[in-house]
Amino acid sequence: MPATCNMMNFLDLRRRHIAWNISQNPSTITIHRVEKRRKGGGYEQVENDLTPITVRLYLGAHRDKQVDSGTVGTVYNDTVYSLLADEFADIRAGTDVTDSFNWHEEKYIIGQIVPNLVMGVTVGYQAILERVM
């Protein structure tokens, strides 16, 4: 069997693993995206809600709660949760974009995205979530 055929079989296998894993405890979420885009000499803020996607939310690495006491009030954050999505998920994180969603009456912000790669091909995504309380 040629190496290309083996690679395609392995890619398909990893995609099926991710789909199966998501199907074991699926959650449908709607990403709210806030983007900063160049406009003239500055930036404009563009907000929109994306098409709902099905992902798996799960407990990730444990971290202590962080407290942000600003002038408006106190916000508690923790990064205990993670997200698994397939290769077609439109999720982003960076200095120019903030993706967030509500799930079970709590707000989550996508903090970091790690693509699942097989031989240089993206087959899914894992994301670290920040729960804002």
GROMACS .gro file of N, CA and C in nm:
model
  399
    1MET      N    1   0.085  -0.118   0.000
    1MET     CA    2   0.000   0.000   0.000
    1MET      C    3   0.090   0.124   0.000
    2PRO      N    4   0.065   0.223  -0.087
    2PRO     CA    5   0.148   0.343  -0.093
    2PRO      C    6   0.139   0.425   0.035
    3ALA      N    7   0.246   0.501   0.062
    3ALA     CA    8   0.251   0.584   0.184
    3ALA      C    9   0.140   0.688   0.185
    4THR      N   10   0.103   0.742   0.068
    4THR     CA   11  -0.003   0.843   0.061
    4THR      C   12  -0.135   0.784   0.107
    5CYS      N   13  -0.163   0.660   0.070
    5CYS     CA   14  -0.286   0.593   0.110
    5CYS      C   15  -0.289   0.572   0.262
    6ASN      N   16  -0.175   0.531   0.320
    6ASN     CA   17  -0.167   0.514   0.465
    6ASN      C   18  -0.189   0.645   0.538
    7MET      N   19  -0.134   0.754   0.484
    7MET     CA   20  -0.152   0.886   0.546
    7MET      C   21  -0.300   0.925   0.543
    8MET      N   22  -0.367   0.905   0.431
    8MET     CA   23  -0.508   0.940   0.420
    8MET      C   24  -0.592   0.856   0.516
    9ASN      N   25  -0.558   0.727   0.529
    9ASN     CA   26  -0.630   0.642   0.624
    9ASN      C   27  -0.610   0.690   0.766
   10PHE      N   28  -0.487   0.731   0.800
   10PHE     CA   29  -0.459   0.778   0.935
   10PHE      C   30  -0.529   0.911   0.962
   11LEU      N   31  -0.530   1.001   0.863
   11LEU     CA   32  -0.602   1.129   0.877
   11LEU      C   33  -0.750   1.103   0.902
   12ASP      N   34  -0.808   1.015   0.824
   12ASP     CA   35  -0.950   0.981   0.839
   12ASP      C   36  -0.977   0.920   0.976
   13LEU      N   37  -0.886   0.834   1.021
   13LEU     CA   38  -0.900   0.771   1.153
   13LEU      C   39  -0.898   0.876   1.263
   14ARG      N   40  -0.806   0.971   1.258
   14ARG     CA   41  -0.798   1.076   1.361
   14ARG      C   42  -0.922   1.165   1.358
   15ARG      N   43  -0.972   1.196   1.238
   15ARG     CA   44  -1.096   1.276   1.227
   15ARG      C   45  -1.213   1.201   1.291
   16ARG      N   46  -1.220   1.070   1.266
   16ARG     CA   47  -1.328   0.989   1.326
   16ARG      C   48  -1.313   0.981   1.477
   17HIS      N   49  -1.189   0.974   1.527
   17HIS     CA   50  -1.166   0.973   1.673
   17HIS      C   51  -1.219   1.102   1.735
   18ILE      N   52  -1.188   1.215   1.673
   18ILE     CA   53  -1.234   1.344   1.726
   18ILE      C   54  -1.386   1.352   1.722
   19ALA      N   55  -1.447   1.312   1.610
   19ALA     CA   56  -1.593   1.314   1.599
   19ALA      C   57  -1.657   1.223   1.703
   20TRP      N   58  -1.599   1.104   1.725
   20TRP     CA   59  -1.652   1.013   1.827
   20TRP      C   60  -1.641   1.074   1.966
   21ASN      N   61  -1.526   1.133   1.995
   21ASN     CA   62  -1.504   1.193   2.126
   21ASN      C   63  -1.605   1.305   2.151
   22ILE      N   64  -1.628   1.390   2.052
   22ILE     CA   65  -1.726   1.497   2.066
   22ILE      C   66  -1.865   1.438   2.088
   23SER      N   67  -1.898   1.331   2.016
   23SER     CA   68  -2.032   1.272   2.025
   23SER      C   69  -2.061   1.210   2.161
   24GLN      N   70  -1.959   1.182   2.242
   24GLN     CA   71  -1.979   1.122   2.373
   24GLN      C   72  -2.041   1.219   2.474
   25ASN      N   73  -2.021   1.349   2.453
   25ASN     CA   74  -2.080   1.450   2.541
   25ASN      C   75  -2.086   1.582   2.463
   26PRO      N   76  -2.172   1.590   2.361
   26PRO     CA   77  -2.173   1.708   2.274
   26PRO      C   78  -2.243   1.827   2.338
   27SER      N   79  -2.197   1.944   2.303
   27SER     CA   80  -2.261   2.070   2.343
   27SER      C   81  -2.264   2.159   2.220
   28THR      N   82  -2.378   2.220   2.195
   28THR     CA   83  -2.390   2.314   2.084
   28THR      C   84  -2.375   2.454   2.140
   29ILE      N   85  -2.280   2.529   2.085
   29ILE     CA   86  -2.252   2.664   2.133
   29ILE      C   87  -2.256   2.762   2.015
   30THR      N   88  -2.281   2.886   2.047
   30THR     CA   89  -2.276   2.992   1.947
   30THR      C   90  -2.165   3.089   1.989
   31ILE      N   91  -2.064   3.099   1.906
   31ILE     CA   92  -1.950   3.188   1.934
   31ILE      C   93  -1.991   3.332   1.908
   32HIS      N   94  -1.963   3.418   2.006
   32HIS     CA   95  -1.978   3.563   1.988
   32HIS      C   96  -1.838   3.618   1.964
   33ARG      N   97  -1.816   3.674   1.846
   33ARG     CA   98  -1.682   3.721   1.808
   33ARG      C   99  -1.676   3.872   1.813
   34VAL      N  100  -1.571   3.923   1.877
   34VAL     CA  101  -1.540   4.066   1.880
   34VAL      C  102  -1.404   4.082   1.813
   35GLU      N  103  -1.402   4.153   1.702
   35GLU     CA  104  -1.279   4.173   1.625
   35GLU      C  105  -1.242   4.320   1.619
   36LYS      N  106  -1.113   4.345   1.623
   36LYS     CA  107  -1.061   4.480   1.598
   36LYS      C  108  -1.010   4.482   1.455
   37ARG      N  109  -1.063   4.574   1.375
   37ARG     CA  110  -1.020   4.585   1.235
   37ARG      C  111  -0.969   4.726   1.209
   38ARG      N  112  -0.867   4.732   1.124
   38ARG     CA  113  -0.811   4.862   1.086
   38ARG      C  114  -0.915   4.944   1.014
   39LYS      N  115  -0.925   5.070   1.051
   39LYS     CA  116  -1.015   5.162   0.983
   39LYS      C  117  -0.951   5.299   0.987
   40GLY      N  118  -0.908   5.345   0.870
   40GLY     CA  119  -0.839   5.473   0.865
   40GLY      C  120  -0.712   5.467   0.947
   41GLY      N  121  -0.696   5.560   1.040
   41GLY     CA  122  -0.578   5.565   1.124
   41GLY      C  123  -0.596   5.492   1.256
   42GLY      N  124  -0.708   5.423   1.272
   42GLY     CA  125  -0.733   5.355   1.399
   42GLY      C  126  -0.796   5.218   1.378
   43TYR      N  127  -0.878   5.179   1.473
   43TYR     CA  128  -0.943   5.049   1.469
   43TYR      C  129  -1.092   5.067   1.494
   44GLU      N  130  -1.171   4.976   1.438
   44GLU     CA  131  -1.312   4.969   1.471
   44GLU      C  132  -1.338   4.832   1.532
   45GLN      N  133  -1.436   4.825   1.619
   45GLN     CA  134  -1.470   4.699   1.683
   45GLN      C  135  -1.593   4.642   1.613
   46VAL      N  136  -1.581   4.520   1.563
   46VAL     CA  137  -1.689   4.454   1.492
   46VAL      C  138  -1.732   4.332   1.572
   47GLU      N  139  -1.861   4.322   1.602
   47GLU     CA  140  -1.915   4.210   1.679
   47GLU      C  141  -2.015   4.134   1.595
   48ASN      N  142  -2.009   4.000   1.604
   48ASN     CA  143  -2.112   3.919   1.540
   48ASN      C  144  -2.118   3.781   1.604
   49ASP      N  145  -2.233   3.717   1.587
   49ASP     CA  146  -2.252   3.580   1.635
   49ASP      C  147  -2.236   3.486   1.517
   50LEU      N  148  -2.159   3.380   1.536
   50LEU     CA  149  -2.132   3.284   1.430
   50LEU      C  150  -2.238   3.174   1.430
   51THR      N  151  -2.234   3.092   1.327
   51THR     CA  152  -2.324   2.977   1.319
   51THR      C  153  -2.294   2.882   1.434
   52PRO      N  154  -2.397   2.826   1.500
   52PRO     CA  155  -2.373   2.732   1.610
   52PRO      C  156  -2.288   2.613   1.566
   53ILE      N  157  -2.202   2.567   1.656
   53ILE     CA  158  -2.118   2.450   1.631
   53ILE      C  159  -2.133   2.352   1.747
   54THR      N  160  -2.105   2.226   1.718
   54THR     CA  161  -2.111   2.122   1.821
   54THR      C  162  -1.968   2.088   1.861
   55VAL      N  163  -1.942   2.096   1.991
   55VAL     CA  164  -1.809   2.073   2.046
   55VAL      C  165  -1.823   1.985   2.170
   56ARG      N  166  -1.711   1.950   2.226
   56ARG     CA  167  -1.711   1.883   2.356
   56ARG      C  168  -1.638   1.973   2.455
   57LEU      N  169  -1.704   2.002   2.566
   57LEU     CA  170  -1.643   2.080   2.674
   57LEU      C  171  -1.604   1.980   2.782
   58TYR      N  172  -1.486   1.998   2.838
   58TYR     CA  173  -1.438   1.903   2.938
   58TYR      C  174  -1.346   1.973   3.036
   59LEU      N  175  -1.321   1.906   3.147
   59LEU     CA  176  -1.230   1.959   3.247
   59LEU      C  177  -1.088   1.940   3.197
   60GLY      N  178  -1.011   2.048   3.199
   60GLY     CA  179  -0.872   2.045   3.156
   60GLY      C  180  -0.781   2.051   3.276
   61ALA      N  181  -0.668   2.115   3.258
   61ALA     CA  182  -0.570   2.130   3.366
   61ALA      C  183  -0.626   2.220   3.475
   62HIS      N  184  -0.598   2.186   3.600
   62HIS     CA  185  -0.648   2.263   3.714
   62HIS      C  186  -0.560   2.385   3.737
   63ARG      N  187  -0.625   2.495   3.763
   63ARG     CA  188  -0.556   2.619   3.797
   63ARG      C  189  -0.636   2.692   3.904
   64ASP      N  190  -0.566   2.770   3.984
   64ASP     CA  191  -0.635   2.848   4.085
   64ASP      C  192  -0.717   2.959   4.021
   65LYS      N  193  -0.817   3.004   4.094
   65LYS     CA  194  -0.897   3.116   4.047
   65LYS      C  195  -0.814   3.244   4.048
   66GLN      N  196  -0.841   3.329   3.949
   66GLN     CA  197  -0.778   3.459   3.944
   66GLN      C  198  -0.885   3.563   3.974
   67VAL      N  199  -0.850   3.661   4.052
   67VAL     CA  200  -0.943   3.767   4.089
   67VAL      C  201  -0.897   3.896   4.024
   68ASP      N  202  -0.991   3.960   3.953
   68ASP     CA  203  -0.962   4.088   3.889
   68ASP      C  204  -1.054   4.191   3.952
   69SER      N  205  -0.999   4.273   4.041
   69SER     CA  206  -1.078   4.376   4.108
   69SER      C  207  -1.056   4.508   4.038
   70GLY      N  208  -1.146   4.540   3.950
   70GLY     CA  209  -1.139   4.666   3.878
   70GLY      C  210  -1.223   4.772   3.946
   71THR      N  211  -1.234   4.887   3.884
   71THR     CA  212  -1.312   4.995   3.943
   71THR      C  213  -1.462   4.967   3.935
   72VAL      N  214  -1.504   4.881   3.842
   72VAL     CA  215  -1.647   4.853   3.825
   72VAL      C  216  -1.692   4.742   3.919
   73GLY      N  217  -1.607   4.645   3.946
   73GLY     CA  218  -1.645   4.534   4.032
   73GLY      C  219  -1.537   4.428   4.031
   74THR      N  220  -1.569   4.313   4.088
   74THR     CA  221  -1.474   4.204   4.096
   74THR      C  222  -1.518   4.093   4.002
   75VAL      N  223  -1.423   4.039   3.926
   75VAL     CA  224  -1.449   3.929   3.834
   75VAL      C  225  -1.361   3.813   3.875
   76TYR      N  226  -1.419   3.694   3.880
   76TYR     CA  227  -1.344   3.573   3.911
   76TYR      C  228  -1.329   3.492   3.783
   77ASN      N  229  -1.205   3.451   3.753
   77ASN     CA  230  -1.176   3.371   3.633
   77ASN      C  231  -1.110   3.241   3.674
   78ASP      N  232  -1.140   3.134   3.601
   78ASP     CA  233  -1.060   3.013   3.615
   78ASP      C  234  -1.045   2.949   3.478
   79THR      N  235  -0.940   2.871   3.463
   79THR     CA  236  -0.911   2.809   3.333
   79THR      C  237  -0.908   2.658   3.348
   80VAL      N  238  -1.011   2.604   3.409
   80VAL     CA  239  -1.019   2.461   3.433
   80VAL      C  240  -1.077   2.388   3.313
   81TYR      N  241  -1.149   2.458   3.228
   81TYR     CA  242  -1.222   2.395   3.119
   81TYR      C  243  -1.147   2.402   2.987
   82SER      N  244  -1.174   2.303   2.902
   82SER     CA  245  -1.119   2.298   2.767
   82SER      C  246  -1.229   2.262   2.670
   83LEU      N  247  -1.198   2.275   2.542
   83LEU     CA  248  -1.295   2.251   2.436
   83LEU      C  249  -1.228   2.168   2.328
   84LEU      N  250  -1.302   2.074   2.270
   84LEU     CA  251  -1.256   1.995   2.157
   84LEU      C  252  -1.351   2.022   2.042
   85ALA      N  253  -1.296   2.057   1.926
   85ALA     CA  254  -1.377   2.087   1.808
   85ALA      C  255  -1.318   2.016   1.686
   86ASP      N  256  -1.402   1.997   1.585
   86ASP     CA  257  -1.352   1.934   1.464
   86ASP      C  258  -1.274   2.035   1.379
   87GLU      N  259  -1.223   1.990   1.267
   87GLU     CA  260  -1.137   2.073   1.183
   87GLU      C  261  -1.210   2.188   1.116
   88PHE      N  262  -1.343   2.185   1.114
   88PHE     CA  263  -1.420   2.288   1.046
   88PHE      C  264  -1.466   2.401   1.139
   89ALA      N  265  -1.437   2.389   1.268
   89ALA     CA  266  -1.481   2.489   1.365
   89ALA      C  267  -1.414   2.623   1.340
   90ASP      N  268  -1.492   2.728   1.342
   90ASP     CA  269  -1.440   2.864   1.325
   90ASP      C  270  -1.421   2.924   1.463
   91ILE      N  271  -1.308   2.894   1.525
   91ILE     CA  272  -1.276   2.950   1.656
   91ILE      C  273  -1.142   3.020   1.644
   92ARG      N  274  -1.131   3.133   1.713
   92ARG     CA  275  -1.008   3.212   1.707
   92ARG      C  276  -0.977   3.271   1.843
   93ALA      N  277  -0.851   3.303   1.863
   93ALA     CA  278  -0.806   3.371   1.984
   93ALA      C  279  -0.682   3.451   1.946
   94GLY      N  280  -0.671   3.572   1.995
   94GLY     CA  281  -0.554   3.652   1.965
   94GLY      C  282  -0.572   3.794   2.014
   95THR      N  283  -0.477   3.878   1.981
   95THR     CA  284  -0.481   4.016   2.027
   95THR      C  285  -0.585   4.099   1.952
   96ASP      N  286  -0.625   4.053   1.833
   96ASP     CA  287  -0.721   4.128   1.753
   96ASP      C  288  -0.861   4.067   1.752
   97VAL      N  289  -0.880   3.956   1.822
   97VAL     CA  290  -1.011   3.890   1.822
   97VAL      C  291  -1.035   3.822   1.957
   98THR      N  292  -1.161   3.828   2.003
   98THR     CA  293  -1.202   3.758   2.124
   98THR      C  294  -1.326   3.678   2.091
   99ASP      N  295  -1.317   3.545   2.105
   99ASP     CA  296  -1.432   3.457   2.088
   99ASP      C  297  -1.480   3.416   2.226
  100SER      N  298  -1.611   3.426   2.247
  100SER     CA  299  -1.671   3.386   2.374
  100SER      C  300  -1.804   3.318   2.346
  101PHE      N  301  -1.856   3.250   2.446
  101PHE     CA  302  -1.988   3.187   2.435
  101PHE      C  303  -2.044   3.168   2.575
  102ASN      N  304  -2.175   3.151   2.580
  102ASN     CA  305  -2.243   3.121   2.706
  102ASN      C  306  -2.285   2.975   2.703
  103TRP      N  307  -2.266   2.908   2.815
  103TRP     CA  308  -2.303   2.767   2.827
  103TRP      C  309  -2.347   2.744   2.970
  104HIS      N  310  -2.466   2.692   2.987
  104HIS     CA  311  -2.524   2.669   3.120
  104HIS      C  312  -2.516   2.793   3.208
  105GLU      N  313  -2.555   2.905   3.148
  105GLU     CA  314  -2.565   3.034   3.218
  105GLU      C  315  -2.432   3.087   3.269
  106GLU      N  316  -2.321   3.042   3.210
  106GLU     CA  317  -2.190   3.095   3.244
  106GLU      C  318  -2.121   3.138   3.116
  107LYS      N  319  -2.034   3.236   3.127
  107LYS     CA  320  -1.963   3.288   3.010
  107LYS      C  321  -1.823   3.228   3.006
  108TYR      N  322  -1.782   3.188   2.884
  108TYR     CA  323  -1.650   3.133   2.861
  108TYR      C  324  -1.582   3.212   2.749
  109ILE      N  325  -1.453   3.237   2.766
  109ILE     CA  326  -1.373   3.305   2.665
  109ILE      C  327  -1.267   3.206   2.617
  110ILE      N  328  -1.252   3.197   2.485
  110ILE     CA  329  -1.150   3.109   2.429
  110ILE      C  330  -1.015   3.179   2.443
  111GLY      N  331  -0.927   3.117   2.521
  111GLY     CA  332  -0.801   3.181   2.556
  111GLY      C  333  -0.684   3.141   2.469
  112GLN      N  334  -0.677   3.015   2.432
  112GLN     CA  335  -0.566   2.965   2.351
  112GLN      C  336  -0.616   2.847   2.270
  113ILE      N  337  -0.576   2.840   2.145
  113ILE     CA  338  -0.619   2.732   2.057
  113ILE      C  339  -0.496   2.653   2.012
  114VAL      N  340  -0.508   2.522   2.023
  114VAL     CA  341  -0.400   2.433   1.978
  114VAL      C  342  -0.458   2.343   1.869
  115PRO      N  343  -0.408   2.355   1.747
  115PRO     CA  344  -0.458   2.266   1.642
  115PRO      C  345  -0.408   2.124   1.663
  116ASN      N  346  -0.493   2.025   1.636
  116ASN     CA  347  -0.451   1.885   1.636
  116ASN      C  348  -0.402   1.855   1.494
  117LEU      N  349  -0.274   1.829   1.481
  117LEU     CA  350  -0.212   1.808   1.351
  117LEU      C  351  -0.170   1.663   1.333
  118VAL      N  352  -0.192   1.613   1.213
  118VAL     CA  353  -0.143   1.482   1.174
  118VAL      C  354  -0.067   1.502   1.044
  119MET      N  355   0.062   1.484   1.050
  119MET     CA  356   0.148   1.501   0.933
  119MET      C  357   0.127   1.637   0.866
  120GLY      N  358   0.113   1.739   0.949
  120GLY     CA  359   0.097   1.875   0.900
  120GLY      C  360  -0.044   1.914   0.859
  121VAL      N  361  -0.140   1.825   0.873
  121VAL     CA  362  -0.279   1.853   0.836
  121VAL      C  363  -0.362   1.869   0.963
  122THR      N  364  -0.442   1.977   0.970
  122THR     CA  365  -0.527   2.001   1.086
  122THR      C  366  -0.647   1.906   1.082
  123VAL      N  367  -0.667   1.830   1.190
  123VAL     CA  368  -0.781   1.738   1.199
  123VAL      C  369  -0.878   1.777   1.310
  124GLY      N  370  -0.844   1.878   1.387
  124GLY     CA  371  -0.930   1.926   1.495
  124GLY      C  372  -0.860   2.034   1.574
  125TYR      N  373  -0.930   2.083   1.676
  125TYR     CA  374  -0.875   2.188   1.761
  125TYR      C  375  -0.907   2.159   1.906
  126GLN      N  376  -0.814   2.194   1.993
  126GLN     CA  377  -0.838   2.197   2.136
  126GLN      C  378  -0.816   2.341   2.180
  127ALA      N  379  -0.899   2.386   2.272
  127ALA     CA  380  -0.889   2.523   2.320
  127ALA      C  381  -0.895   2.526   2.472
  128ILE      N  382  -0.817   2.614   2.529
  128ILE     CA  383  -0.824   2.639   2.673
  128ILE      C  384  -0.927   2.749   2.693
  129LEU      N  385  -1.019   2.726   2.784
  129LEU     CA  386  -1.127   2.822   2.809
  129LEU      C  387  -1.105   2.894   2.940
  130GLU      N  388  -1.147   3.016   2.941
  130GLU     CA  389  -1.146   3.096   3.064
  130GLU      C  390  -1.291   3.119   3.103
  131ARG      N  391  -1.331   3.063   3.217
  131ARG     CA  392  -1.467   3.082   3.266
  131ARG      C  393  -1.471   3.210   3.346
  132VAL      N  394  -1.562   3.299   3.309
  132VAL     CA  395  -1.574   3.427   3.376
  132VAL      C  396  -1.698   3.424   3.463
  133MET      N  397  -1.679   3.443   3.593
  133MET     CA  398  -1.791   3.436   3.687
  133MET      C  399  -1.822   3.575   3.740
   0.00000   0.00000   0.00000
